[in-house]
Each structure stands twice: as structure tokens, then as C-alpha cells.
Short mmCIF file of C-alpha atoms in Angstrom, two decimals:
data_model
loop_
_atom_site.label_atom_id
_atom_site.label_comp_id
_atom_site.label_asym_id
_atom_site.label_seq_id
_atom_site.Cartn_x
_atom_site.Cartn_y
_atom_site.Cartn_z
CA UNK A 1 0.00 0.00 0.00
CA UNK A 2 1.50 2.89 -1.08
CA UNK A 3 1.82 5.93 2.19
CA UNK A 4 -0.58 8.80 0.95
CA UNK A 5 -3.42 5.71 0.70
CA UNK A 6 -2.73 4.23 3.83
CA UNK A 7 -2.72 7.89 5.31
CA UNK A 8 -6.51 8.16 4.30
CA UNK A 9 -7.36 5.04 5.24
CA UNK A 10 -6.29 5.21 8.95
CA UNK A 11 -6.55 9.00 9.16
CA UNK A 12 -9.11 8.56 12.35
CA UNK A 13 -6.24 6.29 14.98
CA UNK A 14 -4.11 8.97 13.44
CA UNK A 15 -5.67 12.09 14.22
CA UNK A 16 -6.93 10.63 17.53
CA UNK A 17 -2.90 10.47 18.67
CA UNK A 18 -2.80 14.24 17.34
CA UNK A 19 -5.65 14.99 19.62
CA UNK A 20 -4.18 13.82 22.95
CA UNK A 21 -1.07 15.41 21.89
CA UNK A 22 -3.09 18.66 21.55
CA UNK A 23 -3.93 18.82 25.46
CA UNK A 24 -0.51 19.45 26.24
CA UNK A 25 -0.21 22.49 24.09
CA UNK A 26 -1.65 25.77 25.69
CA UNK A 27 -2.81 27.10 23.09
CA UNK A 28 -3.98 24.12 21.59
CA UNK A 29 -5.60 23.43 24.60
CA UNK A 30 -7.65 26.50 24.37
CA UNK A 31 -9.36 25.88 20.63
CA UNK A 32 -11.60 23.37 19.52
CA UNK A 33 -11.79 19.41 19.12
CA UNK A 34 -13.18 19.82 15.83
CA UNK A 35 -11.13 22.97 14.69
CA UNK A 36 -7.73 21.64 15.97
CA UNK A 37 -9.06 17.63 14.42
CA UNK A 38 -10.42 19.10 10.71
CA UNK A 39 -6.57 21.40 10.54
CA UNK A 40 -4.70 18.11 11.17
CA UNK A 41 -6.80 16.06 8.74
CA UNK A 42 -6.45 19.03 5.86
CA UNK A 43 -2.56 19.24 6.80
CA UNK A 44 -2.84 15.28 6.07
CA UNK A 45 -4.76 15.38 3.30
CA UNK A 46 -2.37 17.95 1.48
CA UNK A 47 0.46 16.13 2.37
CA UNK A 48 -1.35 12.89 1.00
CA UNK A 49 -2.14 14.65 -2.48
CA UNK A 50 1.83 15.84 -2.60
CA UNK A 51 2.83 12.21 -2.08
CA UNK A 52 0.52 11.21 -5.53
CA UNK A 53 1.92 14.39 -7.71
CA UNK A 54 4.90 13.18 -10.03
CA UNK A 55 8.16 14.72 -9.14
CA UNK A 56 10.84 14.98 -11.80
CA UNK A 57 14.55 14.50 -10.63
CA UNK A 58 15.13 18.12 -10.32
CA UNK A 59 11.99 19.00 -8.21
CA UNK A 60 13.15 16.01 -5.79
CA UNK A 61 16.64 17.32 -5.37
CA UNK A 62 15.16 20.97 -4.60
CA UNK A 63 12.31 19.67 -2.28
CA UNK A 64 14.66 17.47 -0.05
CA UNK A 65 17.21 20.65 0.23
CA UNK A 66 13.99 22.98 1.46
CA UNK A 67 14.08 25.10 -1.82
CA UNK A 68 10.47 23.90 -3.04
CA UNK A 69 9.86 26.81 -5.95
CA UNK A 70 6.92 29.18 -4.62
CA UNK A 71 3.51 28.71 -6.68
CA UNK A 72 2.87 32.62 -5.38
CA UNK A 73 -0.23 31.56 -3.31
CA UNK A 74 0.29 30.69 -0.03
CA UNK A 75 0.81 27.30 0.69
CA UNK A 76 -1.06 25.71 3.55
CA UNK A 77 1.63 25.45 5.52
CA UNK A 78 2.51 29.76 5.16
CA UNK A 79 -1.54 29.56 6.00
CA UNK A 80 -0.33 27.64 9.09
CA UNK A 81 2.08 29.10 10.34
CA UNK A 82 1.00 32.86 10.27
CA UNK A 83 -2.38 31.67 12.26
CA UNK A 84 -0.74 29.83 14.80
CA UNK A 85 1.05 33.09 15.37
CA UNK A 86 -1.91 35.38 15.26
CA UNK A 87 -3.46 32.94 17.31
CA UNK A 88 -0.60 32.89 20.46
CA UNK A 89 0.94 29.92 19.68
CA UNK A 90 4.71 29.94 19.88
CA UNK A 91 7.51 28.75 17.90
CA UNK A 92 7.60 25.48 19.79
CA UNK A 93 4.73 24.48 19.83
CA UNK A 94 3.93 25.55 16.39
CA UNK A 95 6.73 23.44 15.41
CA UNK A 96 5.35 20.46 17.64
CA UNK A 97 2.08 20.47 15.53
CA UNK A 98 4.48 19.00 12.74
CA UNK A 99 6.60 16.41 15.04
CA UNK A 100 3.38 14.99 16.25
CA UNK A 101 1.95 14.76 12.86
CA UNK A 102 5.20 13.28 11.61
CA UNK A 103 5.61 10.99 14.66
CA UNK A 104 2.27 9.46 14.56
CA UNK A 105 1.73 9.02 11.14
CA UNK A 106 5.34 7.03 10.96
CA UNK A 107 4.49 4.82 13.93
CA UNK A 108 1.38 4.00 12.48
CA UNK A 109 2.59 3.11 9.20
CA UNK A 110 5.79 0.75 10.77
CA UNK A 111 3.77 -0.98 13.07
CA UNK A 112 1.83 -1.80 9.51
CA UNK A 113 5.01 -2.31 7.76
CA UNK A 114 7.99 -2.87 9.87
CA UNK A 115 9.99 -3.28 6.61
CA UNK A 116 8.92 -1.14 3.78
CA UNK A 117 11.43 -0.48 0.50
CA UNK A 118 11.32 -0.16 -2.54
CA UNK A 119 8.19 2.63 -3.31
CA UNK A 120 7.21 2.36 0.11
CA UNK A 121 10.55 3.95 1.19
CA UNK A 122 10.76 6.36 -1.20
CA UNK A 123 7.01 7.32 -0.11
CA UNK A 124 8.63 7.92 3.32
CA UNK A 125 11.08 10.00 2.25
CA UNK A 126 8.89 12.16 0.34
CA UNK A 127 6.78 12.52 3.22
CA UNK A 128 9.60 13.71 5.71
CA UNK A 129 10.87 16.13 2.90
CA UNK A 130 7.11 17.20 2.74
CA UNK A 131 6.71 17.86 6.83
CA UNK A 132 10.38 19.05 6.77
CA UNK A 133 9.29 22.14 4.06
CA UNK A 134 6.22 22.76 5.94
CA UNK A 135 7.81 23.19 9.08
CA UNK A 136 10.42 26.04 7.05
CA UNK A 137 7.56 27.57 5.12
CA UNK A 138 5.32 27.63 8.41
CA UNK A 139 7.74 29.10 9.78
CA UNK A 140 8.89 31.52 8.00
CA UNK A 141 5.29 32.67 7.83
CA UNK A 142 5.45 33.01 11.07
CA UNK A 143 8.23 34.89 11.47
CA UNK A 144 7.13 37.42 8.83
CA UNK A 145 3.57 37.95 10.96
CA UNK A 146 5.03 38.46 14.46
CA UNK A 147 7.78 41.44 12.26
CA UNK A 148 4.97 42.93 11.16
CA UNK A 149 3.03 42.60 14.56
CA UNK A 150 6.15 43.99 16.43
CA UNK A 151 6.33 46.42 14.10
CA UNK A 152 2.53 47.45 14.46
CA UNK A 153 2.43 46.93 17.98
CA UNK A 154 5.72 49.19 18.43
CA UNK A 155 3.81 51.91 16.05
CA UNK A 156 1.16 51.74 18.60
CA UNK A 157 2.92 51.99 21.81
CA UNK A 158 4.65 54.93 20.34
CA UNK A 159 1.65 56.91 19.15
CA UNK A 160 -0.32 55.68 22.16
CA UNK A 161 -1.37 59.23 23.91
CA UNK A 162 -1.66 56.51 27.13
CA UNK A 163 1.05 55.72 29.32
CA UNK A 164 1.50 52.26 28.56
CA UNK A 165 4.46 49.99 30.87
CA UNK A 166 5.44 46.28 31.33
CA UNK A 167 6.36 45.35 34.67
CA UNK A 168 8.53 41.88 35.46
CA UNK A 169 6.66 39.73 38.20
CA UNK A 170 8.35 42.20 41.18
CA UNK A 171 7.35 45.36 39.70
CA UNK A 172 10.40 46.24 37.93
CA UNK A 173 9.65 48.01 34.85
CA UNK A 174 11.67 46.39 31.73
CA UNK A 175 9.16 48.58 28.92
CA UNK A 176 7.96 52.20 29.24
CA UNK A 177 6.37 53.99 26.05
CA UNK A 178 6.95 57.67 25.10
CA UNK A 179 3.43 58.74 27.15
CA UNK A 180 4.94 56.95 30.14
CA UNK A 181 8.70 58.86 30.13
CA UNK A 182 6.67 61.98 29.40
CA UNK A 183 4.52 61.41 32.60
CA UNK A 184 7.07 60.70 35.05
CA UNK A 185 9.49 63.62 33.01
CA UNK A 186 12.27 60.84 33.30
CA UNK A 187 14.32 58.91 30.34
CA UNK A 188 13.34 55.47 29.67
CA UNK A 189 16.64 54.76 31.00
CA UNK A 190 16.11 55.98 34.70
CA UNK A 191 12.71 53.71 34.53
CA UNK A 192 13.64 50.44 33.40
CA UNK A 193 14.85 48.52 36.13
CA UNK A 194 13.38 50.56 38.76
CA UNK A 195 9.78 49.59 40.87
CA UNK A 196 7.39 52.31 41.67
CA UNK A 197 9.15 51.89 45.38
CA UNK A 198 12.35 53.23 43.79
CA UNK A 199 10.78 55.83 41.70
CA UNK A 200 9.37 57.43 45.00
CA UNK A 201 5.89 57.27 43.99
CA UNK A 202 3.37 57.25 47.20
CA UNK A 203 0.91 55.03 45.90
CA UNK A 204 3.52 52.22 45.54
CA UNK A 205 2.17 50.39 48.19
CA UNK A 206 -1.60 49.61 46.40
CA UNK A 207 -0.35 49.46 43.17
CA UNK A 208 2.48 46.63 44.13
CA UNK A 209 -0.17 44.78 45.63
CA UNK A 210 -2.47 44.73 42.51
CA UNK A 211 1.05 43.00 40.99
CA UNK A 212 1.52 40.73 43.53
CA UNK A 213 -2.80 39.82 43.14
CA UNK A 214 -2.42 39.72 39.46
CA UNK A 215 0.71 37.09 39.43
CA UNK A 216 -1.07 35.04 41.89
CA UNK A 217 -4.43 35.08 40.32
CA UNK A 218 -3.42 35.46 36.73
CA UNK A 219 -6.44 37.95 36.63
CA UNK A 220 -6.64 41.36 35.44
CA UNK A 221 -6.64 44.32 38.14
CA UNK A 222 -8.06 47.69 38.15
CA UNK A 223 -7.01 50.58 40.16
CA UNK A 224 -6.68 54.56 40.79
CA UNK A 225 -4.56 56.45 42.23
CA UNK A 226 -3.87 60.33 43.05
CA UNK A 227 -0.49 61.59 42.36
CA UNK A 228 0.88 64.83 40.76
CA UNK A 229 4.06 63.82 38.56
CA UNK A 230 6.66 66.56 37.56
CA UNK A 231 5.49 66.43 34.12
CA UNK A 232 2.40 68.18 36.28
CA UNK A 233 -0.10 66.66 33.26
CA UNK A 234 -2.95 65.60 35.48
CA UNK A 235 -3.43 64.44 39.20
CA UNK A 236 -6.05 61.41 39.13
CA UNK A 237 -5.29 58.56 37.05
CA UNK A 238 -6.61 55.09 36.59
CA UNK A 239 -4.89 51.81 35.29
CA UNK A 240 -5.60 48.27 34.29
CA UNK A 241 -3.04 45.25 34.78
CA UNK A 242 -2.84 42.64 32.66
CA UNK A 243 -1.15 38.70 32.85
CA UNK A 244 1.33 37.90 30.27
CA UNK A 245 1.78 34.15 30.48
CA UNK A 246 4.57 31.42 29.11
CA UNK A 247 4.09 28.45 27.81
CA UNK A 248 3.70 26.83 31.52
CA UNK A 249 0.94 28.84 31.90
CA UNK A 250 3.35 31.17 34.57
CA UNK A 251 2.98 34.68 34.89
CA UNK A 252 6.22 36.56 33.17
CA UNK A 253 5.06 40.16 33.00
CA UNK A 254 2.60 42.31 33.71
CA UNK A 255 1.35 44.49 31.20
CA UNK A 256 0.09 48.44 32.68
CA UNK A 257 -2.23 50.99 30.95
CA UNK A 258 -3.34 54.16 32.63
CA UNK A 259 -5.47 57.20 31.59
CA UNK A 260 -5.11 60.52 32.94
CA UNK A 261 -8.73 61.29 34.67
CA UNK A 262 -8.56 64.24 35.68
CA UNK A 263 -10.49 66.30 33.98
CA UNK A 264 -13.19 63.44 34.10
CA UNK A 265 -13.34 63.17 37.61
CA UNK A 266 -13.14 67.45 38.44
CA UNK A 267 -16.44 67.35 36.27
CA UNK A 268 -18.09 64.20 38.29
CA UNK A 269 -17.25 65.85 41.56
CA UNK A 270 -18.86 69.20 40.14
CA UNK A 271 -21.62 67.62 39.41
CA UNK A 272 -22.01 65.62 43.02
CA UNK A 273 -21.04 69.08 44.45
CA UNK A 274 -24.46 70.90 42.55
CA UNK A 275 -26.75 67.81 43.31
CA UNK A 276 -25.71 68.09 47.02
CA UNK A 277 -24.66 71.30 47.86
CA UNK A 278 -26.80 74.53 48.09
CA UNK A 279 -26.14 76.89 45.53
CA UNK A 280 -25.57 80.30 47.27
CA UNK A 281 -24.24 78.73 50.47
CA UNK A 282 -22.13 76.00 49.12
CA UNK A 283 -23.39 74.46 52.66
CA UNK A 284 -24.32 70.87 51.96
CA UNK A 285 -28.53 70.17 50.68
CA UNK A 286 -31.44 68.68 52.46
CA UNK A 287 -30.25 65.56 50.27
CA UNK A 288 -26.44 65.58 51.72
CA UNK A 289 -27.40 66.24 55.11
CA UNK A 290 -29.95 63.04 55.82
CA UNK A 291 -27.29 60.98 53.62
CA UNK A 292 -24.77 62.43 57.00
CA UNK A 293 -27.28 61.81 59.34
CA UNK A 294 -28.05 58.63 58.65
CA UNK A 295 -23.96 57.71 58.69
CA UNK A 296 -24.50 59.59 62.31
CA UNK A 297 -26.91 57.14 63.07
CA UNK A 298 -25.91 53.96 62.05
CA UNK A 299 -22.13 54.78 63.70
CA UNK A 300 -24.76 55.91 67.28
CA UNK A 301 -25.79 52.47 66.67
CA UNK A 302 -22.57 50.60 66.71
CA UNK A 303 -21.20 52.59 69.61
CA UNK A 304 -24.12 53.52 71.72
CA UNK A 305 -23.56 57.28 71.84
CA UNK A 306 -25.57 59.77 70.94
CA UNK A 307 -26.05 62.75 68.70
CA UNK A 308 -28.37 65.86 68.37
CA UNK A 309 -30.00 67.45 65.55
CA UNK A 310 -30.25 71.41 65.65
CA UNK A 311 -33.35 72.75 63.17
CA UNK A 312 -33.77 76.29 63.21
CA UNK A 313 -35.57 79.18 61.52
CA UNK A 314 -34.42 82.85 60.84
CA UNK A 315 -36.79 85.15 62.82
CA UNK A 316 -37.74 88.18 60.53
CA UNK A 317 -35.80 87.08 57.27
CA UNK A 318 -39.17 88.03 54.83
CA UNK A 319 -39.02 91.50 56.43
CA UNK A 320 -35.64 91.69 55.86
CA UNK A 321 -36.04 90.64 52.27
CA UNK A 322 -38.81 92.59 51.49
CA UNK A 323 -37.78 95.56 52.22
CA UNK A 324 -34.10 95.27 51.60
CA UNK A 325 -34.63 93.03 48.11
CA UNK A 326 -33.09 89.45 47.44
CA UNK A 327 -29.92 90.76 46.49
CA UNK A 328 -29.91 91.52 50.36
CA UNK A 329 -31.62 88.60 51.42
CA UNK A 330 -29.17 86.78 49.89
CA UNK A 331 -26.29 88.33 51.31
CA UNK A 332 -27.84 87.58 54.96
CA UNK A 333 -28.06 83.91 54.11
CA UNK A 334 -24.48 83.81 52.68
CA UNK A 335 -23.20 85.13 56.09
CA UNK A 336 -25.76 83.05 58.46
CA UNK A 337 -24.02 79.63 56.76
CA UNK A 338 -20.86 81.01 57.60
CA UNK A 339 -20.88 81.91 60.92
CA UNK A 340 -23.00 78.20 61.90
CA UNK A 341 -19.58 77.10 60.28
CA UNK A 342 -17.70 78.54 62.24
CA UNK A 343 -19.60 77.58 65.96
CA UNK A 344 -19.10 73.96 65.05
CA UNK A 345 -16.62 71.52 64.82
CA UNK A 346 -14.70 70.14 62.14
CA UNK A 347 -16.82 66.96 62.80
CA UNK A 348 -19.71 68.22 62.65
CA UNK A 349 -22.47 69.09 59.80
CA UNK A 350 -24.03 72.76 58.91
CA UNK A 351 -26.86 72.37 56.32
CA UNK A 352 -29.30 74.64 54.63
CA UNK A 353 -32.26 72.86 53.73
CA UNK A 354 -33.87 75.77 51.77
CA UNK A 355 -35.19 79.34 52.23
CA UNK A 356 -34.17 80.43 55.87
CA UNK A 357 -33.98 77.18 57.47
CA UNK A 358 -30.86 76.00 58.25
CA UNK A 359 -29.46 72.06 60.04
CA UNK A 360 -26.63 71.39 62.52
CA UNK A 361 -25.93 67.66 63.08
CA UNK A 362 -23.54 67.43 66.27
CA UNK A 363 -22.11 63.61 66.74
CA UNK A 364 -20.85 62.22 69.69
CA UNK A 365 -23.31 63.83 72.00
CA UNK A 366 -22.67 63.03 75.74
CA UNK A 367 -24.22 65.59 77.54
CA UNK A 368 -27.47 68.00 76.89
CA UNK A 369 -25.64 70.97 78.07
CA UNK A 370 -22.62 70.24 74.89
CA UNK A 371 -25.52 70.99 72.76
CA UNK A 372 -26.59 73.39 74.65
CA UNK A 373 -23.61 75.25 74.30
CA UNK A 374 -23.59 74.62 71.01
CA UNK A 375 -27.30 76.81 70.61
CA UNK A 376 -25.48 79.35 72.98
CA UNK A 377 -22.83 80.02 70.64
CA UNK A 378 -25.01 80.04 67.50
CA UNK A 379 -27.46 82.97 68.93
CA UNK A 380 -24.86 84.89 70.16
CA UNK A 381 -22.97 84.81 66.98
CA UNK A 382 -26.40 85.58 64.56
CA UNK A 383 -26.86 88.24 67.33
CA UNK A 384 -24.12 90.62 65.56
CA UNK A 385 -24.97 93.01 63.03
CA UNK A 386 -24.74 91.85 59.40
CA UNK A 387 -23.79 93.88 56.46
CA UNK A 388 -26.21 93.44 53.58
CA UNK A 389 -24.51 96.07 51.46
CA UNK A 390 -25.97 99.90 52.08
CA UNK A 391 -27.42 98.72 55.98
CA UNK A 392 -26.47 96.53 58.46
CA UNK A 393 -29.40 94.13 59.96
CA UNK A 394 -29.66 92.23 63.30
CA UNK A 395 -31.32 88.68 62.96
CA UNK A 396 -32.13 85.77 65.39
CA UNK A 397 -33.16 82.22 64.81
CA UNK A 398 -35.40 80.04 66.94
CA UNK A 399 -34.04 76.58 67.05
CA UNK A 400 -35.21 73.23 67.63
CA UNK A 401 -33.63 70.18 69.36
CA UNK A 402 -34.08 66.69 69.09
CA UNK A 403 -31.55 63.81 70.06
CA UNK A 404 -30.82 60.25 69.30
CA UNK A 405 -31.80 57.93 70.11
CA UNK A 406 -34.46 59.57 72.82
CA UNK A 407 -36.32 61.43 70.27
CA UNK A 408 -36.50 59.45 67.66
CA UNK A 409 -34.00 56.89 66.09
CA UNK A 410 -34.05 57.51 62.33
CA UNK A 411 -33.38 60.51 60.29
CA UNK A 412 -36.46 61.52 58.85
CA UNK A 413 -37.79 60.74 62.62
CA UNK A 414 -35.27 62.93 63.86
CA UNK A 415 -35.17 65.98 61.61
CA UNK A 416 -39.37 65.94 61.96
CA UNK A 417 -38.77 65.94 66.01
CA UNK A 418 -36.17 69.27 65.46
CA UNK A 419 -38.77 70.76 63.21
CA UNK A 420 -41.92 70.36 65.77
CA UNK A 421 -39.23 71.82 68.73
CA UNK A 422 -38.21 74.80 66.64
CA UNK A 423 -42.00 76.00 65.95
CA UNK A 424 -42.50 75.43 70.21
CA UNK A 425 -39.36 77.32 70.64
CA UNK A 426 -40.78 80.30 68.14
CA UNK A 427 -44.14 80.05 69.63
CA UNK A 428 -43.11 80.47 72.95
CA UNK A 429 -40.55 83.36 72.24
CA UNK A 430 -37.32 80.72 73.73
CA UNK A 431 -34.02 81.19 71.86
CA UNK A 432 -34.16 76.86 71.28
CA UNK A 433 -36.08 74.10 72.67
CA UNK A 434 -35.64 70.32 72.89
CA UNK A 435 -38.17 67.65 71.57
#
């Protein structure tokens, strides 16, 4: 039986040995039974139909010195070989797709024939000198794809606007692009080799332990970080880490991009800043201030303290603002939100809910009389004369009290219970009252 028929006939025991030898490539590993079993059999098949084509003299010398003449399409094997390297394979075990081949076809066919010459022998040699000029024309391929994908990728890194770095599995860097040097205003050369740690960068410590997560978990990482380099481009940046593997499936680099965010994240915190902040005091909204109270309450919670909630009410602001206009008006509210600034602590929360009513939220209440003193100092500051531009006004607020958790224990519960006190404590003509 002449080679290229017995291939056909026993192409299934054959390819079955190419498909166990498949699991123990990576990439191999990672495609398809039937893809990886239908590019064996059409490798076979090829190979088969080159074993049937007459071969003058000449054309045998070439073909068993690896100077087959080019047809100018690409052969299967060029077809091969640039894939494989499109597809992550490398050179090894591209070049083990053809051993395997090679090795199980041959032990299949001298287990059949455990002397073969004559035809049979020169079908043999024909069929190493065909594996032996796929393997060169697969890859050279292959060699000519990953040029032109070094090349590309090189193009890219370059033009990249992005810093883009590769880090070894400690955090060295061994690759910085352009964007990169240009960020940390430092030659490529004072980079490579050093670790974020010996660049002097504070957020070193996170971004070393995304590396060390990333090698261990093989996994891509996300971060941020705030840092103003020399190159003063931006202040807020985010990055992504990426795995680069081996063949062992280890972890040999890690690849870094970042984006400057700066200008991003100025605009989101603008746009938290108008959605919680009142717009002529810059004091913190309605909205802001039950999102702090309920963080006051939940922390009273966990440590059984208390904390008070301060509601009051300018007496005589419509007057004021009818007569002296809103321009006025407003400059009266302006300076009411900062002096309740300034008669609390750092701690503590000053809020204008809307029109003349203004919030305090005081934490870590242990006594009535610190809130007390709290009320004291807020009348006797609003008790000073304010400058609303051609006059100066006097104002006074009646305020109401209610504390956690013996008022109420939630919030809306406790802002409510401050409301009610403050119209007692106008009623009645008392600077503040409690609930």
C-alpha cells in the first residue's frame, strides 16, 4: 500500500494520537476538538495529495534541500504558520504540531510495515521532505507575521497618547512607552529597572499589591490612584493590569495601561457638588445632610452614643427681604451659613435645607448641656450686626432640638422631632427648645 493511501485510510487512529497530543499544548488546549481535528486532517490530506503528484529528478533534489519553488499563493503550511502566530501559539509548539503529525503518522505506518522499501521507502522520504518544508515555510510565515506585529504593535505603543508599561513579576519596569517617560518627566533609561518603590511614587504600596494579586491570580486588576508627577499633566489617574503568560501557563510580566482622569473626575465631583450642595451657600442640601445623618446614626448604633439634631428658623428674614430686596436677602443667608460654620466643629455638619432654614448635626453627644452650648454660641454669633450692602441688619433664629436615640431613632424621625421643637421654641418666644 503505497503511504498517501494508507494515510486516508487510517486518518481517524491517526488524528486521535494528534488529539491527545493537543492537550498538552496551551494554546492548543484553548481551541476546539473539531477545529484543531479538521486542521490536522487538511494538513494530512495535502500532504497525501503531494505524495501522488509526479516529481521529476530536479523538483526532488530541490524539495529534499527545502528550496520547493513558490507557486505565489500561499501554501497551507505559510496559511499555518502565520495563524498559529496570530493565534498565540509559539515557535515550539507551532513546530510540535508538525513532530506529532510526523511521529504518529510514521508509527502508524511501521507498526503496519515494519519493513517497507522499494516505493514504500521512497514514499517515506517524500513525506519527511514534505513535513520538513512545511515546518520552514510555516515558519517563515510566522516569522514574517510576528515582524509585522512587532512592528505594528511598536507603532502603537509609540503613538499611544496613554502611558502604557510592562512590569517583570516584582514590579520592575523592563518597557515604558513615550506617554509613560513623558509622565514621570524621566528617560526610559532611569525607569527600566526601577519599581514604583524606587521611583518614590506614594501610591507604591496599592499598586504593588495589585502586581503581587495579578501574578497570583493570573487575573486582570483595576485601580486609581492620586499623584501629581513633575510632568504636572494631570493628578487622578486610573490603570488596568494585565497577565502575560509562558508556555507553563506562569505569569512573566505584567502588562500596565493608565489614563489621565482628571479632567473626568473634576467634572463628576462638580456635578455631586451641585446635586448636594446649596447653591448660594455651598453648605451641603437637604439631600447631603440626611445621607450624613443617617452615617450619624448607624455609627450611634454601633457605639451607643448619641447625637443631636439642631433645626432652626431665621426670625424676621421676609421682612428683611422685602424691604431690603433678594440681592440683600441673599447676602444675609451667605453670612448666616458662615458663621453656623464657624460655631461647630470640624466633625460636625451645617446644612441649609432651603429658604431660611438651616441644620446642625452634632455627633458624639454626651451631655445636653454640649448641645446646649452649642445653641449658645449660635445665637450669640447671629446676634451681631450683618452687612447686607448699604445697611447693616440684626437677625435671630429660633431653634429646635431633638436627640438620638431619645427622640426618635431615624433621620427623617429625627429631623421631623427638630422641626416640631423649633415652631414650640418660636411660639413660645425661647431662643431653642428640645423635643
Amino acid at each position: 500500500m503505497r503511504l498517501a493511501e494508507f494515510i486516508r485510510k487510517e486518518m481517524e487512529p491517526i488524528l486521535q494520537d494528534w488529539e491527545e497530543f493537543a492537550g498538552t499544548l496551551l494554546h492548543a488546549s484553548q481551541m476546539g476538538t473539531t477545529g484543531l481535528r479538521d486542521h490536522a486532517r487538511d494538513m494530512l490530506l495535502t500532504i497525501a495529495d503531494d505524495l501522488e503528484s509526479h516529481q521529476s529528478e530536479s523538483e526532488q533534489a530541490d524539495k529534499s534541500k527545502g528550496c520547493e519553488p513558490k507557486t505565489g499563493d500561499e501554501s497551507w503550511a505559510e496559511v499555518h504558520g502565520g495563524d498559529r502566530q496570530t493565534s498565540g501559539f509559539s515557535v515550539i509548539e507551532t513546530v510540535s504540531e508538525f513532530r506529532a503529525l510526523r511521529a504518529s503518522v510514521v508509527s502508524h505506518w511501521t507498526k503496519d510495515y515494519p519493513t517497507i522499501a522499494g516505493q514504500q521507502l521512497e514514499d517515506l522520504t517524500r513525506f519527511h521532505e514534505a513535513i520538513d518544508q512545511a515546518v520552514a515555510e510555516s515558519l517563515e510565515q510566522y516569522a514574517t507575521v510576528k515582524e509585522m506585529e512587532t512592528r505594528l504593535f511598536g507603532a502603537i505603543l509609540v503613538a499611544s497618547p496613554d502611558p502604557i508599561h510592562v512590569l517583570d513579576p516584582e514590579g520592575r519596569f523592563v518597557y515604558a512607552n513615550k506617554a509613560t517617560a513623558d509622565l514621570f518627566a524621566l528617560a526610559p533609561e532611569a525607569i527600566i529597572g526601577k519599581s514604583s518603590f524606587d521611583l518614590g511614587f506614594p501610591f507604591a504600596p496599592a499598586f504593588q499589591h495589585s502586581i503581587d494579586k495579578v501574578v497570583a491570580d493570573q487575573c486582570t486588576q483595576r485601580g486609581k490612584f492620586v499623584h501629581m508627577f513633575p510632568s504636572g499633566q494631570g493628578d487622578r489617574f486610573e490603570y488596568v493590569l494585565a497577565p502575560v503568560l509562558d508556555e507553563h501557563r506562569n505569569t512573566e510580566a505584567i502588562v500596565c495601561t493608565s489614563r489621565d482622569i482628571t479632567k473626568q473626575a473634576v467634572a463628576e465631583e462638580k456635578i455631586w457638588h451641585h446635586a448636594n450642595h446649596d447653591l448660594l451657600t455651598g453648605l451641603p442640601n437637604r439631600r447631603l445632610f440626611l445621607d450624613r445623618l443617617e452615617q450619624g446614626v448607624n455609627h450611634a448604633k454601633r457605639s451607643g452614643q448619641s447625637l443631636a439634631v439642631l433645626f432652626m428658623d431665621l426670625d424676621g428674614f421676609k421682612e428683611i427681604n422685602d424691604s431690603f430686596g433678594h440681592e440683600a436677602g441673599d447676602r444675609l443667608l451667605s453670612e448666616v451659613a458662615e458663621r453656623l460654620t464657624h460655631c461647630i466643629r470640624e466633625e460636625d455638619t451645617v446644612s441649609r435645607l432651603g429658604g431660611d432654614e438651616f441644620t446642625v448635626l452634632v455627633t458624639g453627644v454626651k451631655q445636653l448641656k454640649d448641645v446646649e452650648r452649642v445653641a449658645r454660641t449660635i445665637t450669640r454669633e447671629l446676634a451681631r450686626a450683618i452687612d447686607i450692602g448699604q445697611t447693616s441688619v440684626h437677625i435671630s433664629a429660633s431653634i429646635g432640638i431633638s436627640f438620638y436615640p431619645k427622640d426618635a431613632t431615624s433621620p427623617v424621625s429625627l429631623l421631623e422631632a427638630a422641626d416640631k421643637a423649633m415652631y414650640q421654641a418660636k411660639k413660645s418666644g425661647s431662643r431653642w427648645m428640645s423635643a
